[in-house]
Coordinates of C-alpha atoms and ligand atoms in Angstrom, one line a residue:
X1 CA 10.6 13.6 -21.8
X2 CA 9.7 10.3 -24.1
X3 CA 10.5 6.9 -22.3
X4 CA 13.4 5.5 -23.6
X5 CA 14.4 2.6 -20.4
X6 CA 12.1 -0.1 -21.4
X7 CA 11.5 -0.7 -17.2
X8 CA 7.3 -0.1 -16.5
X9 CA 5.3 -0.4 -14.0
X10 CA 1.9 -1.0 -14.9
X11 CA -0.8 -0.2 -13.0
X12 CA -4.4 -1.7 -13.8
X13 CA -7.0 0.0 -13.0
X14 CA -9.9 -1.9 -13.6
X15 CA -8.2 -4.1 -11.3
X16 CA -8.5 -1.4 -8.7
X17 CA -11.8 -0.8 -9.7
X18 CA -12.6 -4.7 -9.3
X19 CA -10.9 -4.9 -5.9
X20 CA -13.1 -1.8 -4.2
X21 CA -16.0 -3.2 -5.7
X22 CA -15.2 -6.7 -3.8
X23 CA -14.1 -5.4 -0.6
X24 CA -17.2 -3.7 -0.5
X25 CA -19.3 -7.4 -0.6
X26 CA -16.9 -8.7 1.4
X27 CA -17.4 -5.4 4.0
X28 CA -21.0 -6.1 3.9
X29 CA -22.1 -3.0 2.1
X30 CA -19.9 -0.6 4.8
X31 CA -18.3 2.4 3.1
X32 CA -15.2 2.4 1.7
X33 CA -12.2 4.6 2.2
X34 CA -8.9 4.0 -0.7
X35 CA -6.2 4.6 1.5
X36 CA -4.1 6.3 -1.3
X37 CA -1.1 7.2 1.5
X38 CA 2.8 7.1 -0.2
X39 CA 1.7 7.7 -3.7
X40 CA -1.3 4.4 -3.3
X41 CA 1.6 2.3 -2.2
X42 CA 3.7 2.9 -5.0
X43 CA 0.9 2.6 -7.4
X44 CA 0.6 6.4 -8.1
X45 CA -2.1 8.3 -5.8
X46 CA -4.2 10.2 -8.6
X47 CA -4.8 7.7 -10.9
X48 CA -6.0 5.6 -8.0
X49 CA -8.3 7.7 -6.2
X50 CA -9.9 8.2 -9.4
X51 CA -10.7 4.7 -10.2
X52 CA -11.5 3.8 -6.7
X53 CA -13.9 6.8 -6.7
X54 CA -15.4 5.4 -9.6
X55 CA -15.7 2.4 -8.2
X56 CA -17.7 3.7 -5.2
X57 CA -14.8 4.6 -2.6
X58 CA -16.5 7.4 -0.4
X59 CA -13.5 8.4 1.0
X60 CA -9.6 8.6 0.1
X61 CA -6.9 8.8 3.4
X62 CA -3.3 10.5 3.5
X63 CA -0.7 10.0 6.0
X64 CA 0.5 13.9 5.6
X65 CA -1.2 17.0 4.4
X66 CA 1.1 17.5 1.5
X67 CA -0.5 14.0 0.2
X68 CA -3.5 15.7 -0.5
X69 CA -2.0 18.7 -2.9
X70 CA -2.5 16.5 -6.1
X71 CA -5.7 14.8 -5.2
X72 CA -7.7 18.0 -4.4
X73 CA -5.5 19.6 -7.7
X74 CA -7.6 16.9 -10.7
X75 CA -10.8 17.5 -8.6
X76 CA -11.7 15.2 -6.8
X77 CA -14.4 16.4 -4.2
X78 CA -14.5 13.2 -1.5
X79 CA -13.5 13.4 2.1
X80 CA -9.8 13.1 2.6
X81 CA -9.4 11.9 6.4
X82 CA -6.1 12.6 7.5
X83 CA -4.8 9.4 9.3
X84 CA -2.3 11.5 12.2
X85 CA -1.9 14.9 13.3
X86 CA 0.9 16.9 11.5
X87 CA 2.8 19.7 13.4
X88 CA 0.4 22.4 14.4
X89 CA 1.5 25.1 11.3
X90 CA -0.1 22.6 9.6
X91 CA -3.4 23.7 10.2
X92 CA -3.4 26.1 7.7
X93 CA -3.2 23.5 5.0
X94 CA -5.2 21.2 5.9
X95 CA -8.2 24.0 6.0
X96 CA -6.8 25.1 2.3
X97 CA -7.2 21.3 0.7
X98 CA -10.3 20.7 2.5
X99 CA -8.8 17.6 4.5
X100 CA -10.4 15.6 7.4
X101 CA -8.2 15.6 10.0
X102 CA -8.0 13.0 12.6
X103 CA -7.7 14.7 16.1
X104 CA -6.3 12.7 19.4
X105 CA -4.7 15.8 21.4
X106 CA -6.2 18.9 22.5
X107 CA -3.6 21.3 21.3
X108 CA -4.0 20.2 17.8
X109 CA -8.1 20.2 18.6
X110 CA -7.6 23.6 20.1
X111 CA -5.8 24.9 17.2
X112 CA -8.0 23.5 14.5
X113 CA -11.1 25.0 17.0
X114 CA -9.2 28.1 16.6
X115 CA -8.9 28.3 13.0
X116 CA -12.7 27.2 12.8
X117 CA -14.1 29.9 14.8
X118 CA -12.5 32.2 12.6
X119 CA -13.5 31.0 9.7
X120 CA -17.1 31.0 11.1
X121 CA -17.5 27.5 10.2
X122 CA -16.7 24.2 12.4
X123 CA -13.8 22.2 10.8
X124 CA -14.9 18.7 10.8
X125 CA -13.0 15.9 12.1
X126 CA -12.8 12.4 13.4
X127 CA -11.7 11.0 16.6
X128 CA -9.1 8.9 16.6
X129 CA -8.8 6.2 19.6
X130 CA -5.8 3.7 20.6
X131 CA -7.5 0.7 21.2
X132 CA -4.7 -1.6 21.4
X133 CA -2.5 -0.3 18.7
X134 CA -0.2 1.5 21.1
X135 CA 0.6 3.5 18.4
X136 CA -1.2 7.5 17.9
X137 CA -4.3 8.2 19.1
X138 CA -6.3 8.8 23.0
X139 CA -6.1 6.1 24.6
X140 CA -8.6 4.4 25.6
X141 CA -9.1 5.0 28.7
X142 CA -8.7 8.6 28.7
X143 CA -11.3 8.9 26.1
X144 CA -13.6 10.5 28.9
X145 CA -11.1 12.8 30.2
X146 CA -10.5 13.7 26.5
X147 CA -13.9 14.6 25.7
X148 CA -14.4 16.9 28.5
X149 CA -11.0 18.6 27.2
X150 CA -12.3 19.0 23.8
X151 CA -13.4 22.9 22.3
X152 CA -17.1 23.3 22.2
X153 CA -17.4 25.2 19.3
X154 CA -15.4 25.3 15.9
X155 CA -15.0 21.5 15.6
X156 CA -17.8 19.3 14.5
X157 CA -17.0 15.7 15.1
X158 CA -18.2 13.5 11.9
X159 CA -16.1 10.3 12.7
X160 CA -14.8 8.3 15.4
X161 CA -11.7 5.7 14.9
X162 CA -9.3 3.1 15.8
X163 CA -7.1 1.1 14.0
X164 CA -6.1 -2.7 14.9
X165 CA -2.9 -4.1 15.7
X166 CA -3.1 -7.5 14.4
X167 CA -6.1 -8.6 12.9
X168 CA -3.7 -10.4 9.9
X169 CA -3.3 -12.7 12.3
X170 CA -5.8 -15.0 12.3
X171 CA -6.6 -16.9 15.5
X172 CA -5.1 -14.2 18.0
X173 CA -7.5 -12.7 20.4
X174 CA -6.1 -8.5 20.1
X175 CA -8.9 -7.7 17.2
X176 CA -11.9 -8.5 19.6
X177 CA -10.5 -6.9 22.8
X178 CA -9.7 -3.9 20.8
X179 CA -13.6 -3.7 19.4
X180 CA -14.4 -3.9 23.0
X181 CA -12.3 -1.4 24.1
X182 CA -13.8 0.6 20.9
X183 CA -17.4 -0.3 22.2
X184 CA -16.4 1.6 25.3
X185 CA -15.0 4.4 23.8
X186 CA -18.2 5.1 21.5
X187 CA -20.1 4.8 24.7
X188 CA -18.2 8.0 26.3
X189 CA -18.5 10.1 22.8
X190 CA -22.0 9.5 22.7
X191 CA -22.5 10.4 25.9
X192 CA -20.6 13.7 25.8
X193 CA -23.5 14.3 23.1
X194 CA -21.2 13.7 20.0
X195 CA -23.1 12.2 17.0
X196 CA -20.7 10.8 14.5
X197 CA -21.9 9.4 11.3
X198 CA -18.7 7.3 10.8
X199 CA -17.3 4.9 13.6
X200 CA -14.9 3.1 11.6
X201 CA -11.8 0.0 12.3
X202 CA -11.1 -2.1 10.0
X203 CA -8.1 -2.3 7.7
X204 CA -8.0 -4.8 4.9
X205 CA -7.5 -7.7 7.6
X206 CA -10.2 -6.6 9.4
X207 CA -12.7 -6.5 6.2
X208 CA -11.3 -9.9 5.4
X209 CA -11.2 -11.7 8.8
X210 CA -13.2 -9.3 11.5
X211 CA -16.3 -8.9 10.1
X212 CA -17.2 -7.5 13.8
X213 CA -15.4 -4.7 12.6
X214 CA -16.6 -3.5 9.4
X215 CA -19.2 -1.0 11.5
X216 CA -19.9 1.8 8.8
X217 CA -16.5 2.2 6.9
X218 CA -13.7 0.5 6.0
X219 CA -10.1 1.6 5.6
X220 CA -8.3 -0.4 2.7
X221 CA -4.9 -0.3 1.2
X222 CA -3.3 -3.0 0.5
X223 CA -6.4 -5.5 -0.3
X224 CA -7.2 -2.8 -2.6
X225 CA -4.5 -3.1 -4.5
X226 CA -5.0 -6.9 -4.3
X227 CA -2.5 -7.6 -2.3
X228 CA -2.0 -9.9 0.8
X229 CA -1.7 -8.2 4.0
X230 CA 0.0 -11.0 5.8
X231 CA 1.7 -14.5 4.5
X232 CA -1.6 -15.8 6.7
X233 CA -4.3 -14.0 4.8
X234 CA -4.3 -14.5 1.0
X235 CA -5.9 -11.7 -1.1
X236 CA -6.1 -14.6 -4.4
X237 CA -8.4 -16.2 -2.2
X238 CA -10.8 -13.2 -1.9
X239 CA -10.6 -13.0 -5.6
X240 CA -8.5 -9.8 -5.1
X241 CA -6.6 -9.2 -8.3
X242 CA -3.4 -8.0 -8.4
X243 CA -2.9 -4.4 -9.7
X244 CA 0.5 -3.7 -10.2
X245 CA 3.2 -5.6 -13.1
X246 CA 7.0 -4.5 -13.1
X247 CA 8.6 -5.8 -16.6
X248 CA 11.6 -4.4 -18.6
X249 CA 13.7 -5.8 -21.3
X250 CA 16.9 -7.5 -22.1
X251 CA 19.6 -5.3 -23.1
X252 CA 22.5 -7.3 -22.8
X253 CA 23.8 -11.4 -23.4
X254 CA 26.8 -12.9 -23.2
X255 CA 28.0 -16.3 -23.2
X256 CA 29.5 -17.3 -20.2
X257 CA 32.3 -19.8 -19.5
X258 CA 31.4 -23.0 -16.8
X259 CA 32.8 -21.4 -13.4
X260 CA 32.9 -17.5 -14.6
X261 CA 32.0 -15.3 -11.7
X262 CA 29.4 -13.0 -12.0
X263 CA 28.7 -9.7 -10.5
X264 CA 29.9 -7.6 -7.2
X265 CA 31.7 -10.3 -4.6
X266 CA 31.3 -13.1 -7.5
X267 CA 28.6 -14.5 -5.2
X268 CA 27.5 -16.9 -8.3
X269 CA 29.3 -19.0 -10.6
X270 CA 27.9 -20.4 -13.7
X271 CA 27.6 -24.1 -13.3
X272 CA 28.1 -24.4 -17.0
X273 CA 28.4 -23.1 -20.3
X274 CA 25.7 -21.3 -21.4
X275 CA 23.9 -17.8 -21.4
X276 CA 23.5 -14.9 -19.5
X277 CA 21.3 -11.8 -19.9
X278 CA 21.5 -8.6 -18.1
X279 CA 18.2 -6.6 -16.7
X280 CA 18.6 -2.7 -16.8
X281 CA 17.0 -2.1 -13.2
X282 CA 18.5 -3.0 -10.0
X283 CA 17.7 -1.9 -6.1
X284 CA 17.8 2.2 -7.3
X285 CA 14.1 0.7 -8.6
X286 CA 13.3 -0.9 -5.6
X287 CA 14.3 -4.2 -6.3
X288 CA 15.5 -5.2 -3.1
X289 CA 19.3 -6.4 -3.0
X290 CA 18.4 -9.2 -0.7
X291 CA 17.0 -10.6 -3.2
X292 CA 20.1 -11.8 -4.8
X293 CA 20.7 -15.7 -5.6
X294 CA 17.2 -16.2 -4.3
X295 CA 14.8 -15.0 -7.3
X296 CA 13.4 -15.9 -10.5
X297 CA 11.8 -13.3 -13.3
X298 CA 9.4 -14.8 -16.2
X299 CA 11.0 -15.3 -19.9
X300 CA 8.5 -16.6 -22.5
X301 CA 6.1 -18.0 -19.6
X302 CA 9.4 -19.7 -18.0
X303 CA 11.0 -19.2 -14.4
X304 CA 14.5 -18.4 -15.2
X305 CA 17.0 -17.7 -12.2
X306 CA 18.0 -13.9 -11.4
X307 CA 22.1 -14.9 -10.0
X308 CA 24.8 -12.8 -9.0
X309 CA 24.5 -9.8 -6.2
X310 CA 21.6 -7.4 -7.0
X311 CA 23.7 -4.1 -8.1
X312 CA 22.2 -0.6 -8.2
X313 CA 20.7 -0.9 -12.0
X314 CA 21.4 -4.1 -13.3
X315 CA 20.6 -8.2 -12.4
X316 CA 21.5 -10.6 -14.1
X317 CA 19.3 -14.0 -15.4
X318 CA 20.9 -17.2 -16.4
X319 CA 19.4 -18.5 -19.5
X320 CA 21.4 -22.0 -19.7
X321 CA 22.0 -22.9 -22.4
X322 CA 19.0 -20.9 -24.2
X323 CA 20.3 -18.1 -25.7
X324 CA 18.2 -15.1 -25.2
X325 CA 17.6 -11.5 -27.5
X326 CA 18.0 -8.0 -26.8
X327 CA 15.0 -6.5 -26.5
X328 CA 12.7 -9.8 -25.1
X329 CA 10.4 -9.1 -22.4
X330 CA 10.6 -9.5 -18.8
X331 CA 8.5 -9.9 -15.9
X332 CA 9.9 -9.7 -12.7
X333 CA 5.9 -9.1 -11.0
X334 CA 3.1 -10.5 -13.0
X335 CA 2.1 -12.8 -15.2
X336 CA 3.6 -14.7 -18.4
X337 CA 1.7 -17.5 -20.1
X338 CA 0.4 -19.9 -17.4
X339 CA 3.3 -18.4 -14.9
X340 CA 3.0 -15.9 -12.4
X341 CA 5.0 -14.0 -9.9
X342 CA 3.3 -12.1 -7.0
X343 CA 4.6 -9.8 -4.6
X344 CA 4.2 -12.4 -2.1
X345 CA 6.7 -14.4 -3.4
X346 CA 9.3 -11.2 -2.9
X347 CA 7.7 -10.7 0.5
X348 CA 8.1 -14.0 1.6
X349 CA 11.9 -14.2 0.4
X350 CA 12.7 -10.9 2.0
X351 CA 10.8 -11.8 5.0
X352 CA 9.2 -9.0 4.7
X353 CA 5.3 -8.1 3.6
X354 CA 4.0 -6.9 0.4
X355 CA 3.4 -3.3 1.5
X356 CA 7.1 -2.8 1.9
X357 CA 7.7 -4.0 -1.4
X358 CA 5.7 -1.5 -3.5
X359 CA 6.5 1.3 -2.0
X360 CA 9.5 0.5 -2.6
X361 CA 9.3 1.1 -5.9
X362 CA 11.1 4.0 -6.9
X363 CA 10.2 7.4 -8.8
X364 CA 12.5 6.4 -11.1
X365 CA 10.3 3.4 -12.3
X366 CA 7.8 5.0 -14.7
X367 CA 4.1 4.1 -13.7
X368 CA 1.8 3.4 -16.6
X369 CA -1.9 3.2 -16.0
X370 CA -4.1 1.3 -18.2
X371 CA -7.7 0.3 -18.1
Ligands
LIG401 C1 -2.3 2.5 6.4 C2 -3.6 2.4 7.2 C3 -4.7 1.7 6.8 C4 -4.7 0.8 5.6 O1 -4.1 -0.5 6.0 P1 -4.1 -1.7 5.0 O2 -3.6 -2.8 5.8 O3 -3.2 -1.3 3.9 O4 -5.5 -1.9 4.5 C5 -5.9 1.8 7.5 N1 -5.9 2.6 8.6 C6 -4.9 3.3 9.1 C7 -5.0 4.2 10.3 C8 -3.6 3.2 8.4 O5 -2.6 3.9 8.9

């Protein structure tokens, strides 16, 4: 069906292609994998992997196995590593999209070797080791006991992982005792004659504050998509570029009375006469109801203030005692004239990081890919 709401996101995709190519310098030439879990944050999966592929990503990731229907669907051939083990009937899928599963029990390595031996052909996989996360994967020190566990035939192991805990913090010590523990852990795979190609840690903190733990690949989502992955750690600064806009229209003004209430619990008054325009999107998008009396969209490369209680699919902006048309534009992420606002700015209000906010955005927002 045509568009008719006038509410986009746009996604740029040179700006995706820009970002892999930078991470990669900054990564030190290390591989790159587009983490392209929950629809690329929100920034629509396909479309993504293809420009990041393009851009030189040798690998996408997926948090589930149905992730991968779509990606494998256009054609694209890359490695997808899965990032945790699903329930063990999903086997069967995984081996039908030609995914990469990580592996860090034995009954989903005995089940996969299962499934491998009858195929006649070793399923690849790669090791994934809790380091420090405390989150999925062996931990560390059971990595021996979980080598000697493993199948000997039907698996081949072509990676070995972990993922760190908090290296968007900068000046805590958990990032290098974690690549120690790591250090260890590679130590025992090697020595129970495993020879992955990949030993891989880094997230998009790590390639921008560890470089201890770029090794051979690195795992980026949110840098990718140039966006900071802690109020600590700004992706601007790495000359990231921000990949995702969220504009709509005015479709309604009014002029208010000084002292009208506005919106659900009246929670703002106009301080004056003057105008008011009403947004046709509201937290059913993904704009995020705590946001209300605390926010600002960009009018004609102004700030104007977004007042009254965020309702399902409207907000309202108070335009003073400029009166506004039907039909101008909006941006309530991005950039108008010399004004911009980031996804860090909603993060920040919300108390909250940008990750959150994106995938927030809702299917009902219409992505629109240029470049
Ligand atoms: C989501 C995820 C990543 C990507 O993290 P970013 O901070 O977005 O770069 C990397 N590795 C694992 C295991 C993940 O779950």
């Amino acid at each position: 069906m045509k568009q008719i709401r006038p509410t986009t996101a746009t996604i740029d995709l040179d700006a995706v292609r820009h970002n892999v190519r930078r991470l990669r310098e900054l990564a030190g030439g290390a591989e790159l994998c587009a983490v392209v879990k929950a629809d690329a944050y929100g920034h629509g999966a396909v479309p993504v992997a293809r420009a990041a592929v393009d851009a030189g990503a040798s690998h996408l990731a997926i948090a589930t196995v149905e992730e991968a229907g779509n990606l494998r669907l256009v054609g694209l051939r890359v490695p997808l590593l899965l990032f945790s083990e699903p329930p063990l009937d999903g086997v069967d899928g995984i081996l039908a999209a030609d995914i990469t599963p990580s592996v860090s029990t034995i009954p989903f390595a005995e089940a996969l070797a299962a499934a491998g031996r009858a195929r006649g052909r070793a399923v690849p996989v790669h090791l994934a080791f809790d380091t420090g996360m405390g989150r999925v994967g062996v931990p560390h020190q059971d990595a021996a006991a979980f080598l000697a566990a493993l199948p000997d035939d039907g698996l081949e192991v072509v990676g070995q992982w972990t993922h760190l805990a908090r290296a968007d913090e900068p000046g805590v010590d958990t990032t290098e005792l974690q690549l120690d523990a790591f250090d260890d852990v590679r130590a025992h795979v090697a020595a129970a004659r495993h020879r992955p190609a990949l030993t891989h840690a880094a997230n998009s903190a790590g390639v921008l504050g560890h470089p201890r733990s770029h090794l051979d690949m690195v795992r980026t989502g949110v840098a990718m998509y140039g966006l900071s992955p802690s109020a600590e750690m700004d992706a601007a600064q790495h000359r990231l570029r921000p990949v995702l806009s969220l504009s709509t229209q005015v479709r309604f003004v009014k002029q208010l009375r000084a002292g009208t209430g506005v919106s659900y619990g009246h929670r703002w008054h106009a301080p004056s006469d003057g105008w008011l325009a009403t947004l046709p999107l509201g937290y059913a998008d993904g704009v995020p109801r705590g946001l209300t009396n605390r926010w600002e969209v960009l009018h004609d490369g102004r700030r104007r203030p977004v007042v009254g209680t965020v309702t399902m699919d409207m907000v309202h902006v108070w335009f003073d005692d400029v009166e506004p048309a039907v039909g101008d534009e909006v941006a309530l992420l991005g950039t108008q004239g010399d004004e911009q606002i980031r996804v860090e700015e909603w993060a920040s209000i919300l108390d909250t990081i940008t990750y959150e906010i994106t995938c927030g955005i809702s299917a009902r927002v219409p992505r629109r890919h240029v470049g």
